[in-house]
Every structure is written in C-alpha cells, then in structure tokens.
Coordinates of C-alpha atoms in Angstrom, one line a residue:
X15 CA 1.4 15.4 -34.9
X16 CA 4.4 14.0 -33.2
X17 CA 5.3 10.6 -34.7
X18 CA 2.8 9.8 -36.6
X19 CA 2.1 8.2 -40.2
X20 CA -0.6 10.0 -42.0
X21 CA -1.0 7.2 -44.2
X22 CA -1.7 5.2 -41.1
X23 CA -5.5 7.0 -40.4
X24 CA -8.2 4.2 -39.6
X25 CA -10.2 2.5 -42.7
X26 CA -14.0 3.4 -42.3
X27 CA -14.6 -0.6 -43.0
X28 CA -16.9 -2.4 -40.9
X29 CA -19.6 -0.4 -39.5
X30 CA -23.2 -1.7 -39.6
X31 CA -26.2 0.6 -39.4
X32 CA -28.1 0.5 -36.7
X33 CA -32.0 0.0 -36.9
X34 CA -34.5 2.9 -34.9
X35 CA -37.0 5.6 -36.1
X36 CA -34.8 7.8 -37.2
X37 CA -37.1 10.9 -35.2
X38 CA -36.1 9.2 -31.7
X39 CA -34.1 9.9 -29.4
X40 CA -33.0 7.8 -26.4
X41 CA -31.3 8.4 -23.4
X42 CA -29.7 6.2 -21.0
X43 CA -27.8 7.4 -17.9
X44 CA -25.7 4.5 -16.6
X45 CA -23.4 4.6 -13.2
X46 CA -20.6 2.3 -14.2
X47 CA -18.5 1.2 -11.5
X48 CA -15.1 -0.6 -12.2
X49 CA -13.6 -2.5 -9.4
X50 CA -10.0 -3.1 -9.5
X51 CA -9.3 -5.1 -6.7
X52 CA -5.9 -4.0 -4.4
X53 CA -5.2 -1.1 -7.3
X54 CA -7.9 1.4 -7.6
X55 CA -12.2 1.5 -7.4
X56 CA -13.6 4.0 -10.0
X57 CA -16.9 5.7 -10.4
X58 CA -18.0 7.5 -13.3
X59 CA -21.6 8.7 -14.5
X60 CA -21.6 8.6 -18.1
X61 CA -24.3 10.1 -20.7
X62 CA -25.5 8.1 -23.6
X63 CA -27.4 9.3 -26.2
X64 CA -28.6 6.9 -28.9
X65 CA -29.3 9.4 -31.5
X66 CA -30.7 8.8 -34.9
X67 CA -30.0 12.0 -36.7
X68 CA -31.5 13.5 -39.9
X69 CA -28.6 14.8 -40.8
X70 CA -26.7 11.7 -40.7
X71 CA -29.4 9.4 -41.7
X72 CA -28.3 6.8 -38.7
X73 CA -27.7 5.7 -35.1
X74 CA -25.4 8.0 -33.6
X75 CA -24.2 8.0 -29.8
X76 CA -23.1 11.3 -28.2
X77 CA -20.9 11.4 -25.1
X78 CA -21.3 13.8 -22.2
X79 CA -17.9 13.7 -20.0
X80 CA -18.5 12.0 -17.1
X81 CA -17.2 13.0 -13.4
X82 CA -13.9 10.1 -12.1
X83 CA -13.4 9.8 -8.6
X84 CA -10.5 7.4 -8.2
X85 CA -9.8 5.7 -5.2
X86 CA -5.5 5.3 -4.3
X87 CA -5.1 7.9 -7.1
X88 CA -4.3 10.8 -7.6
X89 CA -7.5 12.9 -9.7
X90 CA -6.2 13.9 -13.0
X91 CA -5.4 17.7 -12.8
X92 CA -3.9 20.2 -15.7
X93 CA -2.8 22.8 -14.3
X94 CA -3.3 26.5 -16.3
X95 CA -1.3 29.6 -15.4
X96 CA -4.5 31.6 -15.2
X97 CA -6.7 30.1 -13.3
X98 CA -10.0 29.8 -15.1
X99 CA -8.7 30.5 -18.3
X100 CA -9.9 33.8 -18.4
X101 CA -13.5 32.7 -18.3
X102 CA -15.8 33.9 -15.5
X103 CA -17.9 31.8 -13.1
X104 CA -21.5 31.6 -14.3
X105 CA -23.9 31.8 -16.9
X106 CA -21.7 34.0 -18.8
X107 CA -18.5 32.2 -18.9
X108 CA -21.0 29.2 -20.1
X109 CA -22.0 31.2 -23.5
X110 CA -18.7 32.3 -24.2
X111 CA -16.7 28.9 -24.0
X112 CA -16.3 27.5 -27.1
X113 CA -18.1 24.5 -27.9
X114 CA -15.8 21.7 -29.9
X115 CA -17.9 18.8 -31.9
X116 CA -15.9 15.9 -32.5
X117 CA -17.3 13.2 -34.8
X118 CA -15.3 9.8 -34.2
X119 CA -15.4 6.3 -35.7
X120 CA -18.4 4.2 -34.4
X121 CA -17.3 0.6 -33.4
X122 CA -18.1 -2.0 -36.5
X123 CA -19.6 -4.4 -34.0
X124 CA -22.4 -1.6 -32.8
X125 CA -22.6 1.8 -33.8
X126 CA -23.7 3.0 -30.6
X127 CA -20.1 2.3 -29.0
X128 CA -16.8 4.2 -29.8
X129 CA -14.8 2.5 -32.8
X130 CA -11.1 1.7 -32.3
X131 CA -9.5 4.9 -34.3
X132 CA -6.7 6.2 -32.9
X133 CA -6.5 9.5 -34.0
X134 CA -10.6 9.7 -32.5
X135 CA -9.1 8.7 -29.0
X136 CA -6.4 11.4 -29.3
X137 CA -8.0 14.4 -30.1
X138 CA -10.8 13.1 -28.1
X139 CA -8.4 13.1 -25.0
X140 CA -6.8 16.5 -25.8
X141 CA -10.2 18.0 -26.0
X142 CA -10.6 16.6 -22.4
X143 CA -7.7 17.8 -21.0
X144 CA -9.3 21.8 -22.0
X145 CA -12.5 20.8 -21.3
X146 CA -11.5 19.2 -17.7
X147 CA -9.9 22.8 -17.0
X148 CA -13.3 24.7 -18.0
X149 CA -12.2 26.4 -20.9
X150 CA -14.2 25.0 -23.9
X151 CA -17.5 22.9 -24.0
X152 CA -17.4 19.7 -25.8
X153 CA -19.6 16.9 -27.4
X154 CA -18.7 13.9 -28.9
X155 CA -20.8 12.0 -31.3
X156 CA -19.7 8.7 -33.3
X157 CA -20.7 8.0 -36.8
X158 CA -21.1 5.2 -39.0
X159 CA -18.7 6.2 -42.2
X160 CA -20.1 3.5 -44.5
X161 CA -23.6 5.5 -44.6
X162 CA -24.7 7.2 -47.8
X163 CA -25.7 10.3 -46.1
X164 CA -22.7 10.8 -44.0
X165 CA -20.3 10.3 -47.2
X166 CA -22.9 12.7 -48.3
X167 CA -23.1 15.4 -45.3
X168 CA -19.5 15.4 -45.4
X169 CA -17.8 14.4 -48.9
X170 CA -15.6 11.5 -48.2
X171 CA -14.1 12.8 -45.5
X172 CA -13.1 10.0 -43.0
X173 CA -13.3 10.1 -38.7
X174 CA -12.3 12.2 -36.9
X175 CA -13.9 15.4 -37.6
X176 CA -14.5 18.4 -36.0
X177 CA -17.0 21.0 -36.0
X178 CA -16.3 24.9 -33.9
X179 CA -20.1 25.4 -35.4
X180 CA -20.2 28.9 -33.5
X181 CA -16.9 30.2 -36.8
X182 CA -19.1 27.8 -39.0
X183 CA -15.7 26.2 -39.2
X184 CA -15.1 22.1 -39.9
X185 CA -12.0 20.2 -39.4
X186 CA -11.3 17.3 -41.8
X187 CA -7.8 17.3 -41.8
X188 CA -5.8 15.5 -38.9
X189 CA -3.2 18.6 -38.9
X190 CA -5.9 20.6 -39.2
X191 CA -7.8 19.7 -36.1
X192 CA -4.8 19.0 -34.0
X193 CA -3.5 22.8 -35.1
X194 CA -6.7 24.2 -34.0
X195 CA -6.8 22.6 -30.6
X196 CA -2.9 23.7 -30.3
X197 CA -4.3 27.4 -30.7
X198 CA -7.2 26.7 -28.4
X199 CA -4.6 25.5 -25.6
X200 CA -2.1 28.5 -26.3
X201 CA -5.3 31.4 -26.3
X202 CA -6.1 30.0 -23.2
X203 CA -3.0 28.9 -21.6
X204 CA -3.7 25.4 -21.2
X205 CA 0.1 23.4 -20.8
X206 CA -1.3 20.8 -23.1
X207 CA 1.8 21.2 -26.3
X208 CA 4.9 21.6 -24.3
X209 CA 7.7 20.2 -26.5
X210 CA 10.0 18.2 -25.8
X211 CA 12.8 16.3 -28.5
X212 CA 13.7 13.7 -26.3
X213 CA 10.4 12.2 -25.4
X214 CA 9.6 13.4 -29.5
X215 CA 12.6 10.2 -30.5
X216 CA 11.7 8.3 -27.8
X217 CA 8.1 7.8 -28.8
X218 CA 8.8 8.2 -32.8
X219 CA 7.4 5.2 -35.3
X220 CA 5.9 3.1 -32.2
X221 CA 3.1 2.3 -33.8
X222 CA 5.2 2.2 -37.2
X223 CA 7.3 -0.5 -35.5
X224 CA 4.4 -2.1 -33.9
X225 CA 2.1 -2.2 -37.5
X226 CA 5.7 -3.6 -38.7
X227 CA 5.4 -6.6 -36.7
X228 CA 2.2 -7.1 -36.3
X229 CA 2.3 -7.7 -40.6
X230 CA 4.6 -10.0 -40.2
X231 CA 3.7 -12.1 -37.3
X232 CA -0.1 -12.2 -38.6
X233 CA 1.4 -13.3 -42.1
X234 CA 3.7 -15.8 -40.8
X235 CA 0.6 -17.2 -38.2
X236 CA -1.8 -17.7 -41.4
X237 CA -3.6 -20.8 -41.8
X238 CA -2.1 -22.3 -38.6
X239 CA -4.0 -23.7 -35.8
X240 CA -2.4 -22.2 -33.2
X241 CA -0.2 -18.9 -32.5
X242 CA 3.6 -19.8 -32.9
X243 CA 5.9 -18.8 -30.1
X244 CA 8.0 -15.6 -30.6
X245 CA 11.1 -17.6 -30.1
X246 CA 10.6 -19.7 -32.7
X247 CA 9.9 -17.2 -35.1
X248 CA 12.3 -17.1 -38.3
X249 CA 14.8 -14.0 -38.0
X250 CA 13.7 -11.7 -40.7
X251 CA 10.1 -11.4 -38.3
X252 CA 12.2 -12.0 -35.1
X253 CA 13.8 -8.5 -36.0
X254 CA 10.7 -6.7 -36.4
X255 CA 10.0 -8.1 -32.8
X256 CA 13.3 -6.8 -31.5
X257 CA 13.0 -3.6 -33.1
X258 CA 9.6 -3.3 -31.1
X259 CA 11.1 -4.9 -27.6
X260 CA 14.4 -2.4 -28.2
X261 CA 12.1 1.2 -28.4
X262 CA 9.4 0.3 -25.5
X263 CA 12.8 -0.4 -23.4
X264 CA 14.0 2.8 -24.3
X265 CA 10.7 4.3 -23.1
X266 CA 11.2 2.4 -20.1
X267 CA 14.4 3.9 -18.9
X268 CA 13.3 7.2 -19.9
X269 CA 10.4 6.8 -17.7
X270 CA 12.6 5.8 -15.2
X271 CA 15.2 8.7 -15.6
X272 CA 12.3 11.2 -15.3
X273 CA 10.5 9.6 -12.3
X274 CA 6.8 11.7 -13.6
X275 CA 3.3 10.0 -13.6
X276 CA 3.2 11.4 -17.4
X277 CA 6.1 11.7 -20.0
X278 CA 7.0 15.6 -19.3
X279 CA 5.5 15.8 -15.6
X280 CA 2.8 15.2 -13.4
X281 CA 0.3 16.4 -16.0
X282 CA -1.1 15.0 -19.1
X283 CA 0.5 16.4 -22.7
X284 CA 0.1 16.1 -26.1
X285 CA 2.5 13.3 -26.0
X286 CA 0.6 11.1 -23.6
X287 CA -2.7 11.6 -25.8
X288 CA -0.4 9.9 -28.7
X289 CA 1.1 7.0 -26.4
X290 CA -0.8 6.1 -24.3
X291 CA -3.6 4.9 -26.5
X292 CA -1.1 2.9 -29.0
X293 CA 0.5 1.1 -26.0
X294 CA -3.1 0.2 -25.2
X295 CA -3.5 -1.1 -29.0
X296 CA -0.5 -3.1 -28.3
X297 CA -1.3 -4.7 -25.3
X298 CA -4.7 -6.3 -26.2
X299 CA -4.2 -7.2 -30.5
X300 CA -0.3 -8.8 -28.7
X301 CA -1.3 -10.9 -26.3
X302 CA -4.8 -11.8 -28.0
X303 CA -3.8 -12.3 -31.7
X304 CA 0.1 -12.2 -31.4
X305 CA 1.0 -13.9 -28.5
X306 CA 3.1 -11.3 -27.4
X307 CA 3.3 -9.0 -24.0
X308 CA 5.3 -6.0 -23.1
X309 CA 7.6 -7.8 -21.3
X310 CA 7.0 -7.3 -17.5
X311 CA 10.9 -6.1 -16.6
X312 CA 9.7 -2.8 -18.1
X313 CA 8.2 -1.8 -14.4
X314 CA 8.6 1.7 -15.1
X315 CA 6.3 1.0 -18.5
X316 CA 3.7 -0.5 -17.1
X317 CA 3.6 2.0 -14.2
X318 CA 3.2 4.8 -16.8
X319 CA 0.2 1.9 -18.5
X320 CA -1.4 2.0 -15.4
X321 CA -1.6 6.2 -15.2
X322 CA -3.5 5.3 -18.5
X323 CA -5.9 3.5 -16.6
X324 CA -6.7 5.8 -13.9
X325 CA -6.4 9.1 -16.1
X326 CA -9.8 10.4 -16.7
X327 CA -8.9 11.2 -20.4
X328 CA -8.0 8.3 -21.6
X329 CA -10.8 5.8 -19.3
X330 CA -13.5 8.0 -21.3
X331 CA -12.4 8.1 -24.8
X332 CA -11.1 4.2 -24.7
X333 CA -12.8 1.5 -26.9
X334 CA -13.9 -1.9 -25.4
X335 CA -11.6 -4.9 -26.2
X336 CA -13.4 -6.5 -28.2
X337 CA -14.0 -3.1 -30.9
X338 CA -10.7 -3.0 -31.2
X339 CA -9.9 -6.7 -31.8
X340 CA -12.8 -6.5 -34.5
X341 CA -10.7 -3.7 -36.0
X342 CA -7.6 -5.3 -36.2
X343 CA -9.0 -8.4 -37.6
X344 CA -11.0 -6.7 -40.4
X345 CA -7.7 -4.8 -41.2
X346 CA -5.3 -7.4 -41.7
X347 CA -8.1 -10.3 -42.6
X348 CA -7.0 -12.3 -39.5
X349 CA -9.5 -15.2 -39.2
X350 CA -9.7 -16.3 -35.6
X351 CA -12.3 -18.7 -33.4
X352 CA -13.3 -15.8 -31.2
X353 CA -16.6 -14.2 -32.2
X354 CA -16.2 -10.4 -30.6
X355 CA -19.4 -9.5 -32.1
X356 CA -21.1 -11.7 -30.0
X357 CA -18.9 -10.8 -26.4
X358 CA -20.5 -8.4 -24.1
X359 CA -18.0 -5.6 -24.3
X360 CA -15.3 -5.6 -21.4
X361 CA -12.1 -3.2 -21.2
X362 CA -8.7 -4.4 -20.0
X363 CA -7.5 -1.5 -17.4
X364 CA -5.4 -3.6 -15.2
X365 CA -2.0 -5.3 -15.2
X366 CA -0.8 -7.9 -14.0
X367 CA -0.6 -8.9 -10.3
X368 CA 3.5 -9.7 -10.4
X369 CA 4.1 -6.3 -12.1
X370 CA 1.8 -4.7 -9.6
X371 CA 4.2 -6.0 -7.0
X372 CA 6.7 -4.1 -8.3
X373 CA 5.5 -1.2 -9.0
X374 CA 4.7 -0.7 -5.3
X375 CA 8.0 -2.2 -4.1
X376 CA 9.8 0.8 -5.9
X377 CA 6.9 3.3 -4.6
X378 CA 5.9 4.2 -7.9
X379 CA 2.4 4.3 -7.5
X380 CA 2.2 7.2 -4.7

C-alpha cells in the first residue's frame, strides 16, 4: 500500500452496542438526495440493512451499492480493456462473479453507520471501482470491534476484513487484502493498480505529516478556551504546519501539470482510493478542531477535492462528519464543547463558493 504507515491502522475504541432482538432483521430503503446548489444535484438509492447477526452477536448494517446520477458531472467510469471482463450477460455471469465481503469499522456514535477508518474507505472504494465495472459482487457490513463475539468470531483481528467465502478464504491483513484485490483487478483487467513513482512521492507520508501536526497543534491547544491562530503558533509546531502546507502544494502543481480529473487520468486508481479519503480527514478534524484549511490558492487541489465529491466511490464509502470528528477526539483525547453524538449526521461535499469561482474561471470543472 502506497504511503502508508501500518502502525497507523484505526483503534477499535469507541463503539457502543446497539440494542434489537438479535433474530431481526430490518430494512430500510432511503432515496437520499444531496443538493449542491450552482455545483452539482445527486441522487442515490441506498440499501440499509440493520442486521443483528448470530454470528456476530450485534447490530450490524450491510450496504448494497447504490446507483449516482450526477448532474454537471461527468458519471464515474473505469474503463476495462475487455469489455465485461470476461463475464457474460445474464444469470450465468451472476453465479460466476466473485462475491467480496468487506467487514468495516462501525461508527462509535451508532453502529448502524460507517466508522471513520481509513483503510475501510479504501478498500471499500477499490472494491467499487471492480464492482462498478461488473466484474465481482460485493457486500459491505460494519461491525462493532469492542463485542465479545466478534473478538471471538474473528481472534483479535481489527477492521477491515475481508471474506471471498466461495475459497473459504479471510483477509485480516491490510497487505493481504489489498494484494488480493490487486490480483482481482489484474485477472480481470480492471486499470485500477497502474503505477506511477511520481504521484507514489508526491502523495508519500500525507497523513504521516498531517497525524504530525495534528499532535502537536492538539497538544499545544490543551486546556485553552479557544483554538490559537496558526500564526501565532511557536516554531517547532509552525514546522509541522509548513511541512503539511509544502506537500499539499506539491500536489497542487502536480495536479496542475497533469490537467486529469484523477491523479493518473480520467479514471479512478489505487492512488485516488488512498488520497482522496485522507484529504477528506484533513479538511473536516482542520478546520473543526485545528483551525486550519487547505489554503484556497491550491485551485487545482480543491478541484481534484471536488472529483472526490462527485465520484461514486468515494460519496458511498464516506463517513458523516460528525463519525469522524468523534474519532479523532477519542484518539487524541481532545475535549471540545461540541456533542457529535447528539448531531444528526451531515457530510461536508462542497467547497467553498470563492474557490468555486476559480475552478470554473480556469475551466477545470468540464
């Protein structure tokens, strides 16, 4: 997995179970309709299932993928080299797609709702991208990892997890499952793991940098009333800052050099399944618990921010606000006046109006 810490996999703290007799099963269908004035109207019909499983011994939600029509843009397409990945039409191209069960970190405000794990929302959206294509079936189901019977059913292993029940085969390993889904993509030509060294250093210890910062700022903050202004921080933190400000730039002007809706083209890779989510991290724990922004010079940044928003993928598999503000608080013991738990859950997918502006002055967003 490009750029990425393996000591920084998400702590299973948090959770709560649930209540519900554990033999029902509820469904809701919901039409959920995001308006986004002047930038995009989005329609998706998503499948809930609140599922209280034996096997787990709690609530557990399963996700069907939902259809996105989008409105001023462009429907997320990967394209294959062989068409229908050498499935047939019909019944029979059904049975023989593989079907992928990823298990992902519920949310510790409710179980029922996706957790903010990063690693879930990236394998998540790499599923998507061979699942939007037709090649595999998929379901995914969160879990509450602070249940006896999950630490039971699956030995301490931590979200995510995936099960390919038809070679009996389960993933606990992140290399593990990423390696599998790379073979999955390759068997069926799917252009998902194209590589690419110079989008590889670009995009390198982000998250690193940003969990740098974010240490810092949150230890320097404690105990005040209010968040102190990043130019007044002291330098040894204002250098974690710059450090930060100096790579997004850097993916800025190579967004800019290479003039794609994604970082190798005009289709999603494994690099944009890995970025795209941690820029989203960064945007709502900054300006909400850090009071910082990527800075709004970085058109070409927020442009590619704004592809997040309207990719299919990434609007499925994305956590509410507030889930992942509880999970950054519980992590680093941050002690705040807002109460997320009690928030009906919202999710930020627009930017602002001034960078907007921009974005359409330089025809970026056609």
């Amino acid at each position: 997995m490009n750029g990425i810490d393996p000591t920084e996999r998400e702590s299973g703290g948090g959770s709560r179970m649930a209540g519900g007799d554990d033999l029902l099963i509820e469904k809701n269908r919901f039409l959920l309709c995001f308006e986004y004035p002047d930038v995009w109207e989005i329609e998706a019909v998503v499948t809930i299932l609140s599922l209280a499983s034996l096997l787990f011994g709690l609530t557990t939600g399963i996700y069907g993928f939902g259809k996105l029509s989008r409105a001023m843009a462009d429907d997320y397409q990967l394209q294959t080299n062989g068409g229908d990945g050498g499935y047939s039409n019909g019944d029979a191209g059904q049975a023989r797609r593989p079907l992928l069960e990823l298990f992902v970190k519920a949310s510790g405000i409710d179980n029922r709702r996706i957790g903010a794990c990063l690693f879930c929302q990236e394998f998540w959206m790499e599923l998507y991208a061979l699942y939007e294509v037709g090649v595999v079936r998929v379901e995914v189901k969160t879990v509450n990892v602070n249940s006896e019977a999950f630490k039971k059913n699956f030995l301490g292993a931590q979200p995510p997890i995936m099960i390919e029940e038809e070679k009996g085969v389960q993933y606990t390993d992140n290399r593990e499952i990423e390696g599998r889904i790379f073979h999955l993509a390759k068997e069926l030509r799917v252009p998902l793991f194209e590589k690419d060294l110079t989008v590889e250093k670009s995009i390198q210890s982000i998250y690193r940098n940003f969990k740098v910062f974010l240490r810092a700022k949150v230890d320097h903050d404690k105990g005040k009333k209010e968040i102190s202004a990043l130019n007044e921080l002291p330098p040894q933190i204002a250098a974690t800052h710059h450090k930060l400000v100096e790579q997004l730039a850097n993916i800025d002007q190579l967004l800019s050099q290479r003039g794609s809706r994604y970082l190798l083209g005009q289709s999603m890779t494994e690099y944009d399944c890995e970025l795209m989510p941690r820029l989203h991290h960064m945007r709502i724990v900054g300006q909400r618990l850090l009071g910082f922004d990527i800075p709004h010079n970085f058109t070409y940044l927020w442009n590619y921010i704004l592809t997040a928003y309207r990719t299919a993928a990434f609007i499925e598999s994305c956590p509410a606000d507030q889930d992942i503000l509880h999970h950054y608080k519980e992590q680093m013991n941050i002690i705040t006046n807002q109460r997320e738990t009690l928030q009906t859950p919202t999710k930020t997918h627009t930017i602002p109006e001034a960078v907007l502006e921009d974005i359409r002055r330089l025809k970026l967003d056609q």
